[in-house]
Amino acid sequence: MGDSQLQVTAGPIRTRKSNRFSQQWLGGRWRSALVCLAVGLLTASEAVAETPANAVTYEAFGAVGDGVTDDLPAICEAHAYANTHGLPVRSNPDATYHLGRRALTAVIETNTTWSTSRFIIDDSQTVENHKRSLFEVRSRLQPVPLAIDRLTRGQDRLDVRPATDCLVWVENEDRRIFIRRGLNQNNGTAQQEVFILRRDGSIEGAIDWDYDTVTQVEARPIDPEPLVVQGGRFINIANRMRQEVGYNYWARNIAITRSNTEIVGLVHEVVGETDIGHPYRGFLSVERCANITLRDCSIDARKTYQTIGSAGKPVPMGSYGYHASFVVNFRMLGCRSNDILDRTRWGVVATNFMKNILVEDCELSRMDVHMGASGDYIIRRSTLGYMGLNAIGRGRLRIEESTLHGDSLVSFRSDYGSTWQGELLIRDSRWLPRADLGGNLSMFHMNNDGTHDFGYTCSMPELIRIEGLFVDDSGLESNEIGMAFFNDPIGPPRAERPFPYLLTKRLEISDLTTARGLPRRVSDNPALVEAITVVAAPDVVAAGASDRPTPPTDES
């Protein structure tokens, strides 16, 4: 029997002992969720028609697809065979695969079509390793040796000529950055970043830091051909883990470590949440790679739980549906999350150490950068929900043709110094602030009193340009003093600020309207009013600062 024939007929089907999936979850509304699974994805006939005839199937390796039997071992075997022979993988569009509770990971190295197939992830009972991924999209290319002694901020070329384009990760373990402040305080992380090194020695993703020394280097070749994973509907029955203190993130997800990968039309639903549980790091979790596209994916936001943080006080535990770290060129196109205004659910996107982010035609509860983005950070034709837009880093932050909810239009995270070194552009967009803000309405939120060492110099955006913004403050009936562009980030005068916070130099406004037409002012802190040059028509911004007290800040 030839290999290509094997992929379709599989010879004798192997069977395994059934892992009895709790029938209560297949009944009631969970059964309804499983029935309505084809919305927005390929039909079964379309999926088969678009998949090569020599595709490997899970059934060829013993998968049952009844929603009860543990199919993960067969799925792992199918992908291992496909990887060895360079063949695509196709699931049965009508099957429901149970992914069991064993510590197994299916490695994906070839194009995979899940179409309308369903996958059950039952975390309501004990699993062998909750930190392990169920799938990993991985490159077949191995890291290559590369020596780098030092780097300079802004550097865009190396005197090195690799055989192929590489994603390079560098670290200086002798310097600490992102030294977090607040309820989740920590000692920071080693200075590190990623960039693309081209064969001609040029760098894409210019260097963010000065490295007196480079203590570790890893160079991963970038796959020249794209790998595409299409479709799939994942139903995740939430965990009920008890842990009163600290975080214990779950994975049970799809990890992506291969450059030049696209995930298309994947759906992830969360069911069975209770009052007890622990957070998830991200169902689509991307790390140390380049040129990644998430297209037309939909991931449910999860319930927010509470724990005791590193400062010994209660803090919320946030789960993420989309997670990315150490990625150059990260695109989210047409992606969704549910209930984007539901304040009981955590924001759905988290990122760290990113270069060049594009969020386009998306509807998400939150877009968040923790430990830095640089280059271009673009929100375009998108809607962000109650947790809004968070930013830390440097470069060009742009909001274009988008609708943002939230307490502020942009929040620069105070736990990492509220720093954005560069420019902020807002064009043809709309902001809907929360109705109960009252008189505490400020467009940009920062908080840095100059007394904490974050491991780097912190600054507000040097230049902010508003070229078309409508502020819908119609719900803020108790607000009679109007809006401030900036809150009071630095507080009252201090004798000493050992780590000064650099203020915005210039605010340019060419088109700004509000629903209620109340006055606008720069800030309630006279120091900001004096420091920031405002270029706008006289009726756009009132002169001077009000005597309104500064609102308290919330850490998240």
Coordinates of C-alpha atoms in Angstrom, one line a residue:
M1 CA 0.0 0.0 0.0
G2 CA 1.5 3.3 -1.1
D3 CA 2.0 6.3 1.2
S4 CA -0.6 8.5 -0.5
Q5 CA -3.2 5.8 -0.4
L6 CA -2.4 5.2 3.3
Q7 CA -3.4 8.8 4.1
V8 CA -6.9 8.3 2.9
T9 CA -7.8 4.7 3.9
A10 CA -5.4 4.2 6.8
G11 CA -5.5 0.4 6.6
P12 CA -6.7 -1.1 9.8
I13 CA -8.1 1.5 12.2
R14 CA -6.6 1.4 15.7
T15 CA -8.9 1.8 18.6
R16 CA -8.3 2.9 22.1
K17 CA -10.2 2.8 25.4
S18 CA -12.8 5.5 25.5
N19 CA -12.2 8.5 27.7
R20 CA -15.7 9.2 28.8
F21 CA -16.3 12.8 28.2
S22 CA -18.8 14.1 30.8
Q23 CA -22.2 13.6 29.2
Q24 CA -23.6 16.7 31.0
W25 CA -21.4 18.9 28.8
L26 CA -22.7 17.2 25.7
G27 CA -26.3 17.8 26.8
G28 CA -28.3 21.0 27.2
R29 CA -26.8 24.2 25.8
W30 CA -23.4 22.6 25.3
R31 CA -25.0 20.3 22.7
S32 CA -26.5 23.3 21.1
A33 CA -23.1 24.9 20.9
L34 CA -21.7 21.8 19.2
V35 CA -24.5 21.7 16.7
C36 CA -24.1 25.3 15.5
L37 CA -20.5 25.0 14.5
A38 CA -20.4 25.8 10.8
V39 CA -21.1 29.5 10.9
G40 CA -18.4 31.6 9.1
L41 CA -16.3 28.6 8.2
L42 CA -15.9 26.4 5.1
T43 CA -18.6 23.8 4.5
A44 CA -17.5 20.2 4.6
S45 CA -17.7 19.8 0.8
E46 CA -15.7 23.0 0.3
A47 CA -13.0 21.8 2.8
V48 CA -12.6 18.5 1.0
A49 CA -12.5 20.2 -2.4
E50 CA -9.7 22.6 -1.3
T51 CA -7.5 20.0 0.4
P52 CA -5.0 17.9 -1.6
A53 CA -6.0 14.2 -2.2
N54 CA -2.8 13.0 -0.4
A55 CA -3.6 14.8 2.9
V56 CA -3.0 12.9 6.1
T57 CA -6.2 12.3 8.1
Y58 CA -6.5 11.8 11.9
E59 CA -8.7 8.7 11.2
A60 CA -5.9 7.1 9.4
F61 CA -4.1 6.8 12.8
G62 CA -7.1 5.7 14.8
A63 CA -9.0 8.9 15.7
V64 CA -12.7 8.2 16.4
G65 CA -14.1 11.8 16.4
D66 CA -17.1 11.0 18.5
G67 CA -16.4 13.8 21.1
V68 CA -15.8 11.1 23.8
T69 CA -12.7 9.1 22.9
D70 CA -9.3 10.7 23.5
D71 CA -8.1 11.4 20.0
L72 CA -5.0 13.4 20.9
P73 CA -2.6 10.4 20.6
A74 CA -3.8 9.7 17.1
I75 CA -3.7 13.4 16.2
C76 CA 0.0 13.5 17.3
E77 CA 0.8 10.5 15.3
A78 CA -0.9 11.9 12.2
H79 CA 1.1 15.2 12.3
A80 CA 4.3 13.3 13.0
Y81 CA 3.8 11.3 9.8
A82 CA 2.8 14.3 7.8
N83 CA 5.9 16.2 9.1
T84 CA 8.2 13.4 8.1
H85 CA 6.8 13.1 4.6
G86 CA 6.0 16.8 3.9
L87 CA 2.3 16.2 3.5
P88 CA -0.7 18.4 4.5
V89 CA -3.2 17.3 7.2
R90 CA -7.0 17.3 6.9
S91 CA -9.4 16.6 9.7
N92 CA -12.9 15.2 9.1
P93 CA -15.2 18.2 8.8
D94 CA -18.0 16.3 10.6
A95 CA -16.0 15.0 13.5
T96 CA -15.8 16.1 17.1
Y97 CA -12.3 15.3 18.5
H98 CA -11.8 15.0 22.2
L99 CA -8.3 16.2 23.1
G100 CA -8.1 14.3 26.4
R101 CA -6.1 15.1 29.5
R102 CA -2.7 13.7 28.7
A103 CA 0.5 15.7 28.5
L104 CA 0.9 15.4 24.7
T105 CA 1.6 18.1 22.0
A106 CA 0.8 17.6 18.4
V107 CA 3.6 19.2 16.3
I108 CA 2.4 21.0 13.1
E109 CA 5.0 21.5 10.4
T110 CA 2.8 21.3 7.3
N111 CA -0.4 23.0 6.1
T112 CA -3.4 21.9 8.1
T113 CA -7.1 22.2 7.3
W114 CA -9.5 21.8 10.3
S115 CA -12.5 23.3 8.4
T116 CA -15.7 22.7 10.5
S117 CA -14.2 20.0 12.8
R118 CA -14.8 20.4 16.5
F119 CA -12.3 19.9 19.2
I120 CA -13.2 19.4 22.9
I121 CA -10.8 20.6 25.6
D122 CA -12.1 19.5 29.0
D123 CA -10.2 21.3 31.7
S124 CA -12.9 20.8 34.3
Q125 CA -11.1 17.7 35.6
T126 CA -7.5 16.9 36.4
V127 CA -5.1 17.1 33.5
E128 CA -1.5 15.8 33.5
N129 CA 0.1 19.1 32.7
H130 CA -1.9 22.3 32.5
K131 CA 1.1 24.3 31.3
R132 CA 1.6 22.2 28.1
S133 CA 0.3 23.1 24.7
L134 CA -2.0 20.8 22.8
F135 CA -0.6 21.9 19.4
E136 CA 2.6 23.6 18.4
V137 CA 3.2 25.1 14.9
R138 CA 6.9 24.6 14.6
S139 CA 9.6 25.2 12.0
R140 CA 11.6 22.2 10.7
L141 CA 14.6 24.6 10.4
Q142 CA 17.2 24.4 13.2
P143 CA 18.9 27.5 14.8
V144 CA 22.2 28.6 13.3
P145 CA 25.3 29.9 15.0
L146 CA 25.6 33.6 15.2
A147 CA 28.1 35.8 17.3
I148 CA 27.2 39.4 18.3
D149 CA 29.4 41.2 20.8
R150 CA 27.5 44.5 21.2
L151 CA 24.6 46.5 19.8
T152 CA 23.6 50.2 19.6
R153 CA 20.1 51.6 19.8
G154 CA 18.8 52.4 16.4
Q155 CA 21.3 50.1 14.7
D156 CA 20.0 48.8 11.4
R157 CA 22.8 46.7 10.0
L158 CA 25.4 44.0 11.2
D159 CA 28.6 43.0 9.6
V160 CA 27.2 39.5 9.2
R161 CA 25.9 37.7 6.1
P162 CA 23.8 34.7 7.2
A163 CA 22.9 32.1 4.6
T164 CA 19.2 32.9 5.0
D165 CA 17.0 35.5 6.7
C166 CA 16.8 34.9 10.5
L167 CA 14.8 35.9 13.5
V168 CA 17.5 36.9 16.0
W169 CA 16.9 37.0 19.8
V170 CA 19.6 38.7 21.9
E171 CA 19.9 39.2 25.7
N172 CA 22.1 41.0 28.1
E173 CA 21.6 39.3 31.4
D174 CA 23.6 41.9 33.2
R175 CA 21.0 44.7 32.8
R176 CA 17.4 44.7 34.1
I177 CA 14.5 46.5 32.3
F178 CA 10.7 46.6 32.8
I179 CA 11.1 46.7 36.6
R180 CA 7.4 46.6 37.4
R181 CA 5.8 48.8 39.9
G182 CA 2.6 48.4 41.9
L183 CA 0.5 45.4 43.1
N184 CA 2.3 43.0 40.7
Q185 CA 5.7 44.5 41.4
N186 CA 8.9 42.5 40.4
N187 CA 12.6 42.9 39.7
G188 CA 12.2 43.2 36.0
T189 CA 13.6 41.1 33.2
A190 CA 16.9 40.9 31.4
Q191 CA 17.5 43.4 28.6
Q192 CA 16.4 41.5 25.4
E193 CA 14.7 41.8 22.1
V194 CA 14.2 40.3 18.7
F195 CA 14.9 41.5 15.1
I196 CA 15.1 40.1 11.6
L197 CA 18.6 39.8 10.2
R198 CA 18.6 39.7 6.4
R199 CA 21.1 37.9 4.2
D200 CA 22.7 41.2 3.2
G201 CA 23.3 42.1 6.9
S202 CA 20.4 44.6 7.1
I203 CA 18.2 44.6 10.2
E204 CA 14.4 44.8 10.1
G205 CA 13.1 46.0 13.5
A206 CA 15.9 48.4 14.5
I207 CA 17.6 47.8 17.8
D208 CA 15.7 49.2 20.8
W209 CA 18.5 49.3 23.4
D210 CA 22.2 49.9 23.8
Y211 CA 23.9 46.6 24.6
D212 CA 27.4 47.0 26.2
T213 CA 27.6 43.2 25.9
V214 CA 25.4 40.5 24.5
T215 CA 25.4 37.4 26.8
Q216 CA 23.1 35.2 24.7
V217 CA 22.1 35.0 21.0
E218 CA 19.8 32.7 19.1
A219 CA 19.2 32.9 15.3
R220 CA 16.3 31.0 13.9
P221 CA 16.0 30.7 10.1
I222 CA 12.8 32.2 8.7
D223 CA 10.9 29.7 6.6
P224 CA 10.6 31.0 3.1
E225 CA 7.2 29.5 2.4
P226 CA 4.1 30.3 4.5
L227 CA 2.4 27.6 6.6
V228 CA -1.4 28.0 6.9
V229 CA -3.7 26.5 9.5
Q230 CA -7.4 26.9 8.5
G231 CA -10.6 26.5 10.4
G232 CA -11.4 24.5 13.5
R233 CA -13.8 25.1 16.3
F234 CA -12.5 24.6 19.9
I235 CA -14.9 24.2 22.8
N236 CA -13.0 24.7 26.1
I237 CA -14.6 23.6 29.3
A238 CA -12.9 25.9 31.8
N239 CA -10.7 24.8 34.7
R240 CA -11.7 24.9 38.4
M241 CA -8.2 25.2 39.9
R242 CA -8.0 26.5 43.4
Q243 CA -5.0 28.6 44.4
E244 CA -5.4 31.5 46.7
V245 CA -2.0 33.3 46.2
G246 CA -0.2 34.1 43.0
Y247 CA -0.7 33.3 39.3
N248 CA -0.7 29.8 37.8
Y249 CA -1.3 30.3 34.1
W250 CA -2.8 27.5 32.0
A251 CA -1.8 26.7 28.4
R252 CA -3.8 23.8 26.8
N253 CA -3.5 25.9 23.7
I254 CA -2.0 26.3 20.2
A255 CA 1.6 27.6 20.4
I256 CA 3.2 29.2 17.3
T257 CA 7.0 29.4 17.1
R258 CA 7.4 29.2 13.3
S259 CA 7.9 32.3 11.3
N260 CA 5.8 33.0 8.2
T261 CA 2.6 31.4 9.7
E262 CA -1.0 32.3 9.2
I263 CA -4.0 31.1 11.3
V264 CA -7.3 31.5 9.5
G265 CA -10.9 31.2 10.7
L266 CA -10.2 29.5 14.0
V267 CA -13.0 29.7 16.6
H268 CA -12.5 29.2 20.4
E269 CA -15.5 29.1 22.7
V270 CA -15.3 29.0 26.5
V271 CA -18.0 27.1 28.4
G272 CA -18.6 25.8 32.0
E273 CA -16.9 28.7 33.9
T274 CA -17.6 28.7 37.6
D275 CA -16.7 31.1 40.5
I276 CA -13.4 29.2 40.9
G277 CA -10.6 29.0 38.3
H278 CA -7.2 30.3 37.1
P279 CA -6.2 32.3 34.1
Y280 CA -5.0 31.2 30.7
R281 CA -2.0 32.7 28.9
G282 CA -3.5 32.7 25.5
F283 CA -5.2 30.1 23.3
L284 CA -3.3 31.4 20.3
S285 CA 0.2 31.9 21.8
V286 CA 2.9 33.3 19.5
E287 CA 6.5 33.5 20.5
R288 CA 10.0 34.1 19.0
C289 CA 9.1 34.3 15.4
A290 CA 8.4 36.8 12.6
N291 CA 5.7 37.6 10.0
I292 CA 2.7 36.2 11.8
T293 CA -0.9 36.7 10.6
L294 CA -4.1 35.9 12.6
R295 CA -7.0 36.3 10.2
D296 CA -10.7 36.1 10.9
C297 CA -10.3 34.3 14.2
S298 CA -12.7 34.5 17.1
I299 CA -11.7 33.8 20.7
D300 CA -14.0 34.2 23.7
A301 CA -12.9 36.5 26.6
R302 CA -12.7 34.7 30.0
K303 CA -14.0 35.5 33.4
T304 CA -11.8 37.6 35.7
Y305 CA -10.7 35.9 38.9
Q306 CA -8.9 37.4 42.0
T307 CA -5.7 36.4 43.7
I308 CA -3.1 37.9 46.0
G309 CA -0.3 39.7 44.1
S310 CA 3.4 40.0 44.8
A311 CA 2.7 43.1 47.0
G312 CA 0.5 41.0 49.2
K313 CA -2.8 42.7 48.1
P314 CA -5.7 41.4 46.1
V315 CA -5.4 41.8 42.3
P316 CA -7.5 40.6 39.3
M317 CA -6.2 37.6 37.3
G318 CA -6.6 38.2 33.6
S319 CA -6.8 35.6 31.0
Y320 CA -5.8 36.2 27.4
G321 CA -7.2 34.7 24.2
Y322 CA -4.4 36.1 22.0
H323 CA -0.9 36.3 23.3
A324 CA 2.3 37.2 21.5
S325 CA 5.9 37.8 22.7
F326 CA 9.1 38.5 20.8
V327 CA 7.5 38.8 17.4
V328 CA 8.5 41.0 14.5
N329 CA 5.6 41.9 12.2
F330 CA 2.5 40.7 13.9
R331 CA -0.9 41.2 12.2
M332 CA -4.4 40.7 13.4
L333 CA -6.9 41.0 10.6
G334 CA -10.7 40.7 11.1
C335 CA -10.3 39.0 14.5
R336 CA -13.0 39.1 17.2
S337 CA -13.7 38.5 20.8
N338 CA -17.1 38.3 22.4
D339 CA -18.8 40.6 24.9
I340 CA -16.3 43.4 24.4
L341 CA -18.2 45.7 26.9
D342 CA -18.7 43.1 29.6
R343 CA -16.6 44.3 32.6
T344 CA -16.6 40.9 34.3
R345 CA -14.4 39.5 31.5
W346 CA -10.7 40.3 31.0
G347 CA -9.2 42.0 28.0
V348 CA -8.4 39.4 25.3
V349 CA -5.0 40.5 23.8
A350 CA -1.6 40.7 25.6
T351 CA 1.9 41.3 24.0
N352 CA 5.5 41.7 25.1
F353 CA 8.7 42.7 23.3
M354 CA 7.0 43.3 19.9
K355 CA 8.1 45.1 16.8
N356 CA 5.5 46.3 14.3
I357 CA 1.9 45.5 15.2
L358 CA -1.1 45.9 12.9
V359 CA -4.7 45.4 14.2
E360 CA -7.1 45.9 11.3
D361 CA -10.8 45.4 11.0
C362 CA -10.9 43.8 14.4
E363 CA -13.4 43.8 17.3
L364 CA -11.6 43.2 20.6
S365 CA -12.2 43.9 24.3
R366 CA -8.6 45.2 24.7
M367 CA -5.4 45.6 22.9
D368 CA -2.5 45.6 25.4
V369 CA 1.3 46.0 25.3
H370 CA 3.0 45.0 28.5
M371 CA 6.8 44.9 28.1
G372 CA 7.1 47.1 25.0
A373 CA 6.4 47.5 21.4
S374 CA 8.5 49.5 18.9
G375 CA 8.3 50.5 15.3
D376 CA 4.7 50.8 14.1
Y377 CA 1.8 50.1 16.4
I378 CA -1.4 50.6 14.3
I379 CA -5.1 50.3 15.2
R380 CA -7.1 50.6 12.0
R381 CA -10.8 50.3 11.3
S382 CA -11.2 48.4 14.5
T383 CA -13.4 48.6 17.7
L384 CA -11.8 48.2 21.1
G385 CA -14.1 47.5 24.1
Y386 CA -14.2 48.6 27.7
M387 CA -10.5 47.9 28.5
G388 CA -9.5 50.0 25.5
L389 CA -5.9 50.5 24.2
N390 CA -2.8 50.2 26.3
A391 CA 0.7 51.0 25.2
I392 CA 4.3 50.9 26.3
G393 CA 7.3 51.4 24.1
R394 CA 8.6 53.6 21.3
G395 CA 7.9 54.4 17.7
R396 CA 4.8 55.4 15.9
L397 CA 1.4 54.7 17.6
R398 CA -1.5 55.3 15.2
I399 CA -5.3 55.1 15.7
E400 CA -7.1 55.3 12.3
E401 CA -10.8 55.1 11.5
S402 CA -11.5 53.2 14.8
T403 CA -13.9 53.3 17.7
L404 CA -12.5 53.0 21.2
H405 CA -14.3 52.6 24.5
G406 CA -12.6 52.8 27.8
D407 CA -11.8 55.2 30.7
S408 CA -9.3 56.9 28.4
L409 CA -8.6 57.0 24.7
V410 CA -5.1 55.6 25.3
S411 CA -3.7 54.3 28.6
F412 CA 0.1 54.2 28.9
R413 CA 0.6 51.5 31.5
S414 CA 1.7 53.0 34.9
D415 CA 3.2 49.7 36.1
Y416 CA 5.9 50.0 33.4
G417 CA 6.4 53.8 33.6
S418 CA 3.7 55.1 31.2
T419 CA 6.4 55.5 28.6
W420 CA 6.0 56.0 24.8
Q421 CA 9.1 57.5 23.2
G422 CA 7.9 58.8 19.8
E423 CA 4.7 60.0 18.2
L424 CA 0.9 59.4 18.6
L425 CA -1.4 60.0 15.7
I426 CA -5.3 59.9 16.0
R427 CA -7.1 60.1 12.7
D428 CA -10.9 59.9 11.8
S429 CA -11.8 58.0 15.0
R430 CA -14.3 58.0 17.8
W431 CA -14.0 57.6 21.6
L432 CA -16.8 56.6 23.8
P433 CA -15.8 57.1 27.5
R434 CA -17.4 55.3 30.3
A435 CA -20.6 57.0 31.4
D436 CA -19.8 57.1 35.2
L437 CA -16.5 58.9 34.9
G438 CA -18.1 62.2 35.8
G439 CA -15.6 65.1 35.9
N440 CA -12.6 62.7 35.7
L441 CA -12.5 62.6 31.9
S442 CA -9.1 62.7 30.4
M443 CA -8.1 61.5 26.9
F444 CA -4.6 60.2 27.7
H445 CA -3.8 58.5 31.0
M446 CA -0.3 58.3 32.4
N447 CA 1.2 58.0 35.9
N448 CA 4.9 58.4 36.7
D449 CA 6.0 60.6 39.6
G450 CA 9.7 60.2 38.9
T451 CA 10.5 58.1 42.0
H452 CA 10.8 54.6 40.6
D453 CA 13.5 53.1 38.5
F454 CA 11.9 51.1 35.6
G455 CA 15.3 50.3 34.1
Y456 CA 15.0 53.0 31.4
T457 CA 14.2 56.7 30.8
C458 CA 10.4 57.2 30.7
S459 CA 8.6 59.8 28.6
M460 CA 5.2 60.8 27.4
P461 CA 4.8 60.9 23.6
E462 CA 6.9 63.7 22.3
L463 CA 4.3 64.7 19.6
I464 CA 0.6 64.0 19.6
R465 CA -1.5 64.8 16.5
I466 CA -5.3 64.7 16.4
E467 CA -6.6 64.8 12.8
G468 CA -10.3 63.9 13.3
L469 CA -11.7 62.7 16.5
F470 CA -15.3 62.6 17.9
V471 CA -15.7 62.2 21.6
D472 CA -19.1 60.9 22.4
D473 CA -19.5 62.2 26.0
S474 CA -23.3 62.3 25.8
G475 CA -23.6 59.8 28.6
L476 CA -21.5 61.9 31.0
E477 CA -24.4 64.1 32.2
S478 CA -22.7 64.8 35.6
N479 CA -19.6 66.2 33.9
E480 CA -19.9 70.0 33.6
I481 CA -16.2 70.9 33.4
G482 CA -15.4 69.1 30.2
M483 CA -12.4 67.1 29.2
A484 CA -8.7 67.2 29.9
F485 CA -6.3 65.9 27.3
F486 CA -4.0 64.7 30.0
N487 CA -4.6 63.5 33.5
D488 CA -2.1 64.6 36.1
P489 CA 0.7 62.0 35.6
I490 CA 3.4 63.5 37.8
G491 CA 1.5 64.8 40.9
P492 CA 2.4 67.8 43.1
P493 CA 5.9 69.3 43.0
R494 CA 8.7 67.3 44.7
A495 CA 12.0 68.2 46.0
E496 CA 13.6 65.3 44.1
R497 CA 12.6 63.2 41.2
P498 CA 15.6 60.8 40.7
F499 CA 14.0 59.3 37.6
P500 CA 12.4 62.3 35.8
Y501 CA 9.4 61.7 33.6
L502 CA 9.8 63.5 30.3
L503 CA 6.6 65.4 29.2
T504 CA 5.0 65.8 25.8
K505 CA 6.4 68.7 23.9
R506 CA 3.7 69.4 21.3
L507 CA 0.0 68.7 20.9
E508 CA -1.5 69.4 17.4
I509 CA -5.2 69.4 16.9
S510 CA -6.9 70.0 13.5
D511 CA -10.3 68.3 13.9
L512 CA -11.9 67.5 17.3
T513 CA -15.6 67.6 18.3
T514 CA -17.5 66.4 21.3
A515 CA -21.1 65.5 21.7
R516 CA -21.8 68.0 24.5
G517 CA -19.5 70.8 23.4
L518 CA -18.0 71.3 26.9
P519 CA -14.6 73.1 27.3
R520 CA -11.4 71.2 26.8
R521 CA -8.2 71.9 28.7
V522 CA -4.7 70.6 28.6
S523 CA -4.4 69.2 32.2
D524 CA -5.2 69.9 35.8
N525 CA -1.5 70.1 36.5
P526 CA 0.0 73.6 35.7
A527 CA 3.4 72.0 35.0
L528 CA 1.9 70.2 31.9
V529 CA 0.0 73.3 30.8
E530 CA 3.3 75.2 30.8
A531 CA 5.4 72.5 29.2
I532 CA 3.2 71.4 26.3
T533 CA 2.9 73.6 23.2
V534 CA -0.7 73.3 21.8
V535 CA -1.3 74.1 18.2
A536 CA -5.1 74.4 17.7
A537 CA -7.9 76.9 17.1
P538 CA -8.5 79.1 20.2
D539 CA -11.9 77.5 20.8
V540 CA -10.5 73.9 20.9
V541 CA -8.5 74.2 24.1
A542 CA -9.1 76.5 27.1
A543 CA -6.1 78.4 28.5
G544 CA -4.8 77.4 31.9
A545 CA -5.6 74.5 34.2
S546 CA -8.7 74.0 36.3
D547 CA -8.6 73.5 40.0
R548 CA -10.1 70.0 39.6
P549 CA -8.4 67.4 41.8
T550 CA -6.5 64.6 40.1
P551 CA -8.5 61.3 40.0
P552 CA -7.1 58.2 41.5
T553 CA -5.3 55.7 39.2
D554 CA -6.1 52.1 38.7
E555 CA -3.5 49.5 38.0
S556 CA -4.3 46.5 35.8

